[in-house]
């Protein structure tokens, strides 16, 4: 007999029981857990223990099991799942669904529908096809996507191959740096350093306390293999903001983007990594984006009302985010001399020189309004810029390399 794993994305829920395929309910650890009003127990069917699933009468009530060993469905010759099911009353439409989640090496979730009729034991065979990975959770939807309900007995899930689950991902050793921007200059989207008055959220994420002491310092944890996450606010005019900022930490993400969303009409504009700057792993990384980047794309800062972190398609990668905010303040330059970048003379008049540990791909200089005033491709770790034509004043120099993006302040005299 094979144990089947059914998976469903439930925001903020974790499963408490754990067992491996095949699943015949002879072991109490095989007991699945019900959600959305669904109730699951083990019952004796003439000397044979089976699972009894009593539907919750909700659209997506489920019985779920977190597996001790992942179920590998990547072998198309051995990924047909079989099991037995018995409707006790047979009074519903008989439309059901079996789903696997937590995918690695393939789609993050896979699912197939099946049907039942009458009240006898029925054998179900589901061929999950090619191009799949291995999965950590199994979810059974009885009476899928409708409010009907019945009592079902299920038994003998089989198929696939058990494999060891992957080791847990590394986690940040501590919270993100505390931001130093004047609160009077900030409109906060996420974080505890500034007031944050979001009205609602959407997608899937969790708050994780990264402070090892009694204090709380949360970060927003998003697994992009499952979904992105965002929040909505009262429509807000952020015209005075010069920058949008966030900190992130990841050990495995290869892509994600920050979307700013304006209202009337609803339009989205994205700053995507690694397209705009390289992703840095295993350390907290600050990203500060001139607002001109978004307004040049067409973003309307007078009707901002949502942000989100998301990917183009479900992609494995877990990222922690903190300190997401707009600010009208100039950038902090306290660590200018200790940076990996040497920029001189500063203040300067005609020529601005750079020395770095790694080559720079592109340089962009922005004025105090966040407008781009100089763009140059350099592909070098030592180079000079002619700044003679720049008016006297303060500028922001953004340096993009293969590994990071750094912004420095330059004073033109």
Short mmCIF file of N, CA and C in Angstrom, two decimals, residues 189-340:
data_model
loop_
_atom_site.label_atom_id
_atom_site.label_comp_id
_atom_site.label_asym_id
_atom_site.label_seq_id
_atom_site.Cartn_x
_atom_site.Cartn_y
_atom_site.Cartn_z
N UNK A 189 5.62 50.85 5.19
CA UNK A 189 4.84 49.77 4.62
C UNK A 189 4.95 48.50 5.46
N UNK A 190 6.11 48.26 6.07
CA UNK A 190 6.28 47.13 6.99
C UNK A 190 7.46 47.44 7.90
N UNK A 191 7.34 47.06 9.17
CA UNK A 191 8.42 47.24 10.13
C UNK A 191 7.89 47.80 11.43
N UNK A 192 8.70 47.72 12.47
CA UNK A 192 8.30 48.16 13.80
C UNK A 192 8.92 49.48 14.21
N UNK A 193 9.83 50.00 13.39
CA UNK A 193 10.50 51.26 13.75
C UNK A 193 9.63 52.47 13.47
N UNK A 194 8.64 52.34 12.57
CA UNK A 194 7.79 53.46 12.21
C UNK A 194 6.33 53.00 12.24
N UNK A 195 5.39 53.92 12.47
CA UNK A 195 3.96 53.54 12.46
C UNK A 195 3.57 52.92 11.12
N UNK A 196 2.80 51.85 11.18
CA UNK A 196 2.42 51.11 9.98
C UNK A 196 0.93 50.84 10.05
N UNK A 197 0.16 51.49 9.20
CA UNK A 197 -1.30 51.46 9.33
C UNK A 197 -1.94 50.78 8.13
N UNK A 198 -1.47 49.58 7.79
CA UNK A 198 -2.08 48.88 6.66
C UNK A 198 -3.51 48.48 7.00
N UNK A 199 -4.35 48.41 5.96
CA UNK A 199 -5.77 48.12 6.14
C UNK A 199 -6.07 46.63 5.92
N UNK A 200 -5.28 45.97 5.09
CA UNK A 200 -5.51 44.56 4.79
C UNK A 200 -4.24 43.99 4.16
N UNK A 201 -4.17 42.67 4.11
CA UNK A 201 -3.04 42.01 3.47
C UNK A 201 -3.57 40.95 2.51
N UNK A 202 -2.69 40.49 1.61
CA UNK A 202 -3.06 39.46 0.66
C UNK A 202 -1.82 38.63 0.34
N UNK A 203 -2.04 37.36 -0.02
CA UNK A 203 -0.92 36.45 -0.26
C UNK A 203 -0.61 35.64 0.98
N UNK A 204 0.58 35.08 1.02
CA UNK A 204 0.98 34.17 2.09
C UNK A 204 2.34 34.58 2.66
N UNK A 205 2.38 34.82 3.96
CA UNK A 205 3.62 35.19 4.64
C UNK A 205 3.42 34.97 6.13
N UNK A 206 4.50 35.10 6.88
CA UNK A 206 4.41 34.99 8.33
C UNK A 206 5.37 35.98 8.97
N UNK A 207 5.00 36.47 10.16
CA UNK A 207 5.90 37.30 10.96
C UNK A 207 6.79 36.39 11.79
N UNK A 208 8.10 36.60 11.71
CA UNK A 208 9.06 35.78 12.44
C UNK A 208 9.88 36.69 13.34
N UNK A 209 9.88 36.40 14.65
CA UNK A 209 10.65 37.19 15.60
C UNK A 209 12.11 36.75 15.55
N UNK A 210 13.00 37.65 15.12
CA UNK A 210 14.41 37.33 14.97
C UNK A 210 15.24 37.85 16.14
N UNK A 211 14.60 38.41 17.14
CA UNK A 211 15.31 38.88 18.33
C UNK A 211 15.43 37.73 19.31
N UNK A 212 16.64 37.37 19.68
CA UNK A 212 16.87 36.23 20.56
C UNK A 212 16.55 36.54 22.02
N UNK A 213 16.35 37.80 22.36
CA UNK A 213 16.05 38.20 23.72
C UNK A 213 14.56 38.37 23.94
N UNK A 214 14.19 39.06 25.02
CA UNK A 214 12.77 39.24 25.34
C UNK A 214 12.06 40.23 24.40
N UNK A 215 12.82 41.08 23.70
CA UNK A 215 12.20 42.03 22.79
C UNK A 215 11.72 41.33 21.52
N UNK A 216 10.85 41.99 20.80
CA UNK A 216 10.31 41.45 19.56
C UNK A 216 10.81 42.30 18.39
N UNK A 217 11.42 41.66 17.42
CA UNK A 217 11.83 42.33 16.19
C UNK A 217 11.48 41.40 15.03
N UNK A 218 10.30 41.61 14.47
CA UNK A 218 9.78 40.72 13.45
C UNK A 218 10.35 41.03 12.07
N UNK A 219 10.39 39.99 11.25
CA UNK A 219 10.63 40.12 9.82
C UNK A 219 9.51 39.39 9.11
N UNK A 220 9.25 39.81 7.90
CA UNK A 220 8.21 39.20 7.07
C UNK A 220 8.85 38.06 6.29
N UNK A 221 8.43 36.82 6.52
CA UNK A 221 9.00 35.65 5.86
C UNK A 221 8.07 35.21 4.74
N UNK A 222 8.60 35.18 3.51
CA UNK A 222 7.82 34.83 2.33
C UNK A 222 8.50 33.68 1.61
N UNK A 223 7.76 32.61 1.35
CA UNK A 223 8.23 31.49 0.53
C UNK A 223 7.61 31.65 -0.85
N UNK A 224 8.42 32.07 -1.82
CA UNK A 224 7.89 32.38 -3.14
C UNK A 224 7.52 31.14 -3.94
N UNK A 225 7.86 29.95 -3.42
CA UNK A 225 7.36 28.73 -4.06
C UNK A 225 5.87 28.56 -3.80
N UNK A 226 5.36 29.23 -2.77
CA UNK A 226 3.94 29.14 -2.43
C UNK A 226 3.18 30.35 -2.96
N UNK A 227 3.61 31.53 -2.59
CA UNK A 227 2.92 32.75 -3.02
C UNK A 227 3.74 33.96 -2.61
N UNK A 228 3.42 35.11 -3.20
CA UNK A 228 3.96 36.37 -2.74
C UNK A 228 3.09 36.93 -1.62
N UNK A 229 3.35 38.19 -1.27
CA UNK A 229 2.61 38.81 -0.17
C UNK A 229 2.60 40.31 -0.38
N UNK A 230 1.47 40.92 0.02
CA UNK A 230 1.38 42.37 -0.05
C UNK A 230 0.38 42.90 0.95
N UNK A 231 0.25 44.23 0.97
CA UNK A 231 -0.68 44.88 1.89
C UNK A 231 -1.26 46.11 1.23
N UNK A 232 -2.46 46.49 1.71
CA UNK A 232 -3.13 47.66 1.16
C UNK A 232 -3.37 48.72 2.22
N UNK A 233 -3.44 49.96 1.78
CA UNK A 233 -3.56 51.12 2.66
C UNK A 233 -4.63 52.06 2.13
N UNK A 234 -5.03 53.00 2.94
CA UNK A 234 -5.80 54.11 2.40
C UNK A 234 -4.96 54.80 1.33
N UNK A 235 -5.60 55.22 0.26
CA UNK A 235 -4.86 55.89 -0.82
C UNK A 235 -4.05 57.04 -0.25
N UNK A 236 -2.73 57.05 -0.56
CA UNK A 236 -1.80 57.99 0.07
C UNK A 236 -0.95 58.68 -0.99
N UNK A 237 -0.76 59.98 -0.84
CA UNK A 237 0.10 60.75 -1.73
C UNK A 237 1.53 60.67 -1.20
N UNK A 238 2.43 60.02 -1.96
CA UNK A 238 3.83 59.89 -1.55
C UNK A 238 4.74 60.68 -2.50
N UNK A 239 4.21 61.77 -3.04
CA UNK A 239 4.97 62.58 -4.00
C UNK A 239 6.27 63.09 -3.41
N UNK A 240 6.27 63.40 -2.11
CA UNK A 240 7.48 63.98 -1.50
C UNK A 240 8.57 62.95 -1.26
N UNK A 241 8.26 61.67 -1.38
CA UNK A 241 9.27 60.64 -1.12
C UNK A 241 10.34 60.66 -2.21
N UNK A 242 11.59 60.60 -1.78
CA UNK A 242 12.71 60.51 -2.72
C UNK A 242 13.14 59.07 -2.96
N UNK A 243 12.86 58.20 -1.98
CA UNK A 243 13.34 56.82 -2.07
C UNK A 243 12.30 55.86 -1.50
N UNK A 244 12.38 54.63 -1.94
CA UNK A 244 11.68 53.53 -1.29
C UNK A 244 12.76 52.53 -0.85
N UNK A 245 12.62 52.02 0.37
CA UNK A 245 13.69 51.24 0.97
C UNK A 245 13.16 49.93 1.53
N UNK A 246 13.97 48.87 1.47
CA UNK A 246 13.68 47.65 2.22
C UNK A 246 14.98 46.92 2.50
N UNK A 247 14.96 46.09 3.55
CA UNK A 247 16.06 45.17 3.87
C UNK A 247 15.58 43.75 3.61
N UNK A 248 16.49 42.89 3.12
CA UNK A 248 16.12 41.50 2.91
C UNK A 248 17.26 40.57 3.30
N UNK A 249 16.89 39.31 3.57
CA UNK A 249 17.85 38.24 3.88
C UNK A 249 17.35 36.97 3.22
N UNK A 250 18.23 36.29 2.49
CA UNK A 250 17.86 35.02 1.86
C UNK A 250 19.07 34.12 1.73
N UNK A 251 18.84 32.83 1.77
CA UNK A 251 19.91 31.87 1.52
C UNK A 251 19.75 31.17 0.18
N UNK A 252 18.57 31.32 -0.47
CA UNK A 252 18.33 30.52 -1.67
C UNK A 252 17.55 31.21 -2.77
N UNK A 253 17.01 32.39 -2.55
CA UNK A 253 16.19 33.04 -3.57
C UNK A 253 17.05 33.46 -4.76
N UNK A 254 16.50 33.31 -5.95
CA UNK A 254 17.19 33.73 -7.17
C UNK A 254 16.47 34.87 -7.88
N UNK A 255 15.26 35.19 -7.45
CA UNK A 255 14.52 36.30 -8.03
C UNK A 255 13.37 36.70 -7.13
N UNK A 256 13.06 37.97 -7.11
CA UNK A 256 11.85 38.51 -6.49
C UNK A 256 11.79 39.99 -6.85
N UNK A 257 10.64 40.59 -6.63
CA UNK A 257 10.50 42.00 -6.96
C UNK A 257 9.64 42.73 -5.96
N UNK A 258 9.91 44.03 -5.79
CA UNK A 258 9.05 44.92 -5.02
C UNK A 258 8.15 45.66 -6.00
N UNK A 259 6.84 45.53 -5.81
CA UNK A 259 5.86 46.19 -6.65
C UNK A 259 5.25 47.36 -5.87
N UNK A 260 5.21 48.54 -6.48
CA UNK A 260 4.41 49.65 -5.99
C UNK A 260 3.16 49.73 -6.86
N UNK A 261 2.02 49.92 -6.24
CA UNK A 261 0.75 49.83 -6.95
C UNK A 261 -0.04 51.12 -6.71
N UNK A 262 -0.39 51.80 -7.80
CA UNK A 262 -1.17 53.02 -7.71
C UNK A 262 -2.63 52.73 -8.05
N UNK A 263 -3.50 53.64 -7.64
CA UNK A 263 -4.94 53.44 -7.76
C UNK A 263 -5.52 54.34 -8.86
N UNK A 264 -6.70 53.98 -9.31
CA UNK A 264 -7.52 54.82 -10.22
C UNK A 264 -6.80 55.23 -11.51
N UNK A 265 -6.41 54.32 -12.38
CA UNK A 265 -6.66 52.88 -12.34
C UNK A 265 -5.57 52.15 -11.54
N UNK A 266 -5.86 50.88 -11.21
CA UNK A 266 -4.89 50.06 -10.48
C UNK A 266 -3.80 49.60 -11.45
N UNK A 267 -2.57 50.06 -11.20
CA UNK A 267 -1.43 49.71 -12.06
C UNK A 267 -0.24 49.36 -11.18
N UNK A 268 0.55 48.36 -11.63
CA UNK A 268 1.68 47.85 -10.86
C UNK A 268 2.99 48.18 -11.56
N UNK A 269 4.01 48.52 -10.74
CA UNK A 269 5.34 48.83 -11.26
C UNK A 269 6.36 48.13 -10.37
N UNK A 270 7.33 47.44 -10.98
CA UNK A 270 8.18 46.54 -10.21
C UNK A 270 9.66 46.90 -10.33
N UNK A 271 10.35 46.77 -9.21
CA UNK A 271 11.82 46.79 -9.16
C UNK A 271 12.23 45.36 -8.87
N UNK A 272 12.81 44.69 -9.87
CA UNK A 272 13.04 43.25 -9.76
C UNK A 272 14.53 42.95 -9.61
N UNK A 273 14.81 42.03 -8.69
CA UNK A 273 16.15 41.49 -8.54
C UNK A 273 16.16 40.10 -9.17
N UNK A 274 17.18 39.67 -9.88
CA UNK A 274 18.47 40.35 -10.09
C UNK A 274 18.51 41.26 -11.32
N UNK A 275 17.36 41.60 -11.93
CA UNK A 275 17.38 42.42 -13.13
C UNK A 275 17.99 43.79 -12.86
N UNK A 276 17.58 44.42 -11.74
CA UNK A 276 18.05 45.77 -11.43
C UNK A 276 19.29 45.79 -10.56
N UNK A 277 19.44 44.78 -9.71
CA UNK A 277 20.66 44.62 -8.94
C UNK A 277 20.76 43.18 -8.48
N UNK A 278 21.99 42.73 -8.25
CA UNK A 278 22.23 41.33 -7.91
C UNK A 278 21.67 40.99 -6.54
N UNK A 279 21.24 39.74 -6.36
CA UNK A 279 20.80 39.25 -5.07
C UNK A 279 22.01 38.82 -4.25
N UNK A 280 22.07 39.29 -3.02
CA UNK A 280 23.14 38.93 -2.09
C UNK A 280 22.57 37.96 -1.07
N UNK A 281 23.21 36.84 -0.86
CA UNK A 281 22.69 35.80 0.02
C UNK A 281 23.43 35.75 1.35
N UNK A 282 22.71 35.26 2.38
CA UNK A 282 23.25 34.94 3.70
C UNK A 282 23.76 36.15 4.47
N UNK A 283 23.21 37.31 4.20
CA UNK A 283 23.48 38.50 5.00
C UNK A 283 22.33 39.48 4.77
N UNK A 284 22.07 40.33 5.76
CA UNK A 284 21.07 41.36 5.55
C UNK A 284 21.57 42.35 4.51
N UNK A 285 20.73 42.65 3.54
CA UNK A 285 21.09 43.56 2.45
C UNK A 285 20.06 44.68 2.37
N UNK A 286 20.51 45.91 2.35
CA UNK A 286 19.63 47.06 2.20
C UNK A 286 19.48 47.43 0.74
N UNK A 287 18.27 47.73 0.32
CA UNK A 287 17.98 48.18 -1.03
C UNK A 287 17.30 49.54 -0.93
N UNK A 288 17.86 50.54 -1.55
CA UNK A 288 17.30 51.89 -1.56
C UNK A 288 17.13 52.32 -3.01
N UNK A 289 15.90 52.56 -3.42
CA UNK A 289 15.58 52.80 -4.82
C UNK A 289 15.09 54.23 -4.98
N UNK A 290 15.71 55.03 -5.84
CA UNK A 290 15.16 56.37 -6.10
C UNK A 290 13.73 56.27 -6.63
N UNK A 291 12.85 57.13 -6.14
CA UNK A 291 11.46 57.08 -6.59
C UNK A 291 11.35 57.37 -8.08
N UNK A 292 12.35 58.04 -8.64
CA UNK A 292 12.31 58.30 -10.08
C UNK A 292 12.31 57.02 -10.89
N UNK A 293 12.87 55.94 -10.32
CA UNK A 293 12.83 54.66 -11.04
C UNK A 293 11.38 54.28 -11.31
N UNK A 294 10.53 54.39 -10.30
CA UNK A 294 9.13 54.00 -10.45
C UNK A 294 8.34 55.03 -11.25
N UNK A 295 8.56 56.31 -10.99
CA UNK A 295 7.80 57.32 -11.72
C UNK A 295 8.17 57.34 -13.20
N UNK A 296 9.42 57.03 -13.53
CA UNK A 296 9.82 56.93 -14.94
C UNK A 296 9.07 55.81 -15.65
N UNK A 297 8.69 54.76 -14.88
CA UNK A 297 7.91 53.66 -15.45
C UNK A 297 6.44 54.02 -15.61
N UNK A 298 6.00 55.10 -14.95
CA UNK A 298 4.60 55.51 -15.03
C UNK A 298 3.85 55.48 -13.72
N UNK A 299 4.53 55.07 -12.62
CA UNK A 299 3.88 55.02 -11.31
C UNK A 299 3.37 56.40 -10.91
N UNK A 300 2.12 56.43 -10.41
CA UNK A 300 1.51 57.68 -9.96
C UNK A 300 1.65 57.78 -8.45
N UNK A 301 2.57 58.61 -7.93
CA UNK A 301 2.78 58.67 -6.48
C UNK A 301 1.65 59.33 -5.73
N UNK A 302 0.72 59.97 -6.42
CA UNK A 302 -0.38 60.64 -5.72
C UNK A 302 -1.47 59.66 -5.30
N UNK A 303 -1.49 58.46 -5.89
CA UNK A 303 -2.57 57.50 -5.58
C UNK A 303 -2.02 56.16 -5.14
N UNK A 304 -0.83 56.15 -4.51
CA UNK A 304 -0.30 54.87 -4.02
C UNK A 304 -1.24 54.29 -2.98
N UNK A 305 -1.48 52.94 -3.06
CA UNK A 305 -2.32 52.32 -2.05
C UNK A 305 -1.95 50.87 -1.74
N UNK A 306 -1.01 50.28 -2.47
CA UNK A 306 -0.60 48.90 -2.18
C UNK A 306 0.88 48.71 -2.51
N UNK A 307 1.48 47.73 -1.82
CA UNK A 307 2.78 47.20 -2.22
C UNK A 307 2.68 45.69 -2.17
N UNK A 308 3.61 45.01 -2.85
CA UNK A 308 3.73 43.57 -2.70
C UNK A 308 5.13 43.13 -3.08
N UNK A 309 5.56 42.02 -2.50
CA UNK A 309 6.75 41.30 -2.94
C UNK A 309 6.26 40.05 -3.66
N UNK A 310 6.76 39.82 -4.89
CA UNK A 310 6.24 38.71 -5.66
C UNK A 310 7.26 38.28 -6.71
N UNK A 311 6.96 37.17 -7.37
CA UNK A 311 7.76 36.64 -8.47
C UNK A 311 6.86 36.48 -9.67
N UNK A 312 7.46 36.31 -10.85
CA UNK A 312 6.65 36.18 -12.06
C UNK A 312 5.91 34.86 -12.09
N UNK A 313 6.58 33.77 -11.68
CA UNK A 313 5.95 32.46 -11.54
C UNK A 313 6.46 31.86 -10.24
N UNK A 314 5.69 30.92 -9.68
CA UNK A 314 6.12 30.29 -8.42
C UNK A 314 7.54 29.76 -8.55
N UNK A 315 8.43 30.26 -7.72
CA UNK A 315 9.86 29.95 -7.80
C UNK A 315 10.38 29.65 -6.41
N UNK A 316 11.08 28.51 -6.21
CA UNK A 316 11.64 28.25 -4.88
C UNK A 316 12.52 29.39 -4.41
N UNK A 317 12.37 29.77 -3.17
CA UNK A 317 13.16 30.85 -2.60
C UNK A 317 12.43 31.47 -1.43
N UNK A 318 13.05 31.45 -0.26
CA UNK A 318 12.47 32.03 0.95
C UNK A 318 13.24 33.28 1.31
N UNK A 319 12.53 34.38 1.53
CA UNK A 319 13.16 35.67 1.80
C UNK A 319 12.51 36.29 3.03
N UNK A 320 13.35 36.86 3.90
CA UNK A 320 12.91 37.64 5.05
C UNK A 320 13.02 39.12 4.68
N UNK A 321 11.96 39.90 4.95
CA UNK A 321 11.95 41.33 4.64
C UNK A 321 11.68 42.14 5.90
N UNK A 322 12.26 43.33 5.96
CA UNK A 322 12.00 44.24 7.06
C UNK A 322 12.26 45.66 6.58
N UNK A 323 11.77 46.62 7.37
CA UNK A 323 12.05 48.05 7.14
C UNK A 323 11.69 48.47 5.72
N UNK A 324 10.42 48.24 5.36
CA UNK A 324 9.92 48.60 4.03
C UNK A 324 9.22 49.95 4.17
N UNK A 325 9.76 50.98 3.53
CA UNK A 325 9.18 52.31 3.73
C UNK A 325 9.58 53.27 2.61
N UNK A 326 8.77 54.31 2.45
CA UNK A 326 9.14 55.48 1.66
C UNK A 326 9.84 56.47 2.58
N UNK A 327 10.76 57.26 2.02
CA UNK A 327 11.36 58.33 2.81
C UNK A 327 11.70 59.51 1.92
N UNK A 328 11.55 60.70 2.48
CA UNK A 328 11.96 61.91 1.80
C UNK A 328 13.31 62.40 2.28
N UNK A 329 13.97 61.60 3.15
CA UNK A 329 15.27 62.00 3.71
C UNK A 329 16.40 61.59 2.79
N UNK A 330 17.53 62.30 2.91
CA UNK A 330 18.74 61.91 2.20
C UNK A 330 19.29 60.62 2.79
N UNK A 331 20.11 59.92 2.03
CA UNK A 331 20.67 58.65 2.49
C UNK A 331 21.69 58.84 3.60
N UNK A 332 21.78 57.87 4.47
CA UNK A 332 22.75 57.88 5.56
C UNK A 332 24.15 57.62 5.01
N UNK A 333 25.13 58.47 5.40
CA UNK A 333 26.50 58.31 4.89
C UNK A 333 27.47 58.08 6.02
N UNK A 334 27.00 57.55 7.15
CA UNK A 334 27.88 57.38 8.31
C UNK A 334 29.02 56.43 8.02
N UNK A 335 28.79 55.43 7.17
CA UNK A 335 29.82 54.43 6.90
C UNK A 335 30.55 54.69 5.59
N UNK A 336 30.56 55.93 5.13
CA UNK A 336 31.15 56.21 3.82
C UNK A 336 32.60 55.76 3.73
N UNK A 337 33.43 56.12 4.70
CA UNK A 337 34.84 55.80 4.61
C UNK A 337 35.13 54.32 4.79
N UNK A 338 34.24 53.59 5.52
CA UNK A 338 34.49 52.18 5.76
C UNK A 338 33.89 51.29 4.67
N UNK A 339 33.25 51.91 3.66
CA UNK A 339 32.64 51.15 2.60
C UNK A 339 33.69 50.49 1.74
N UNK A 340 33.26 49.49 0.96
CA UNK A 340 34.17 48.85 0.01
C UNK A 340 34.46 49.77 -1.17
#
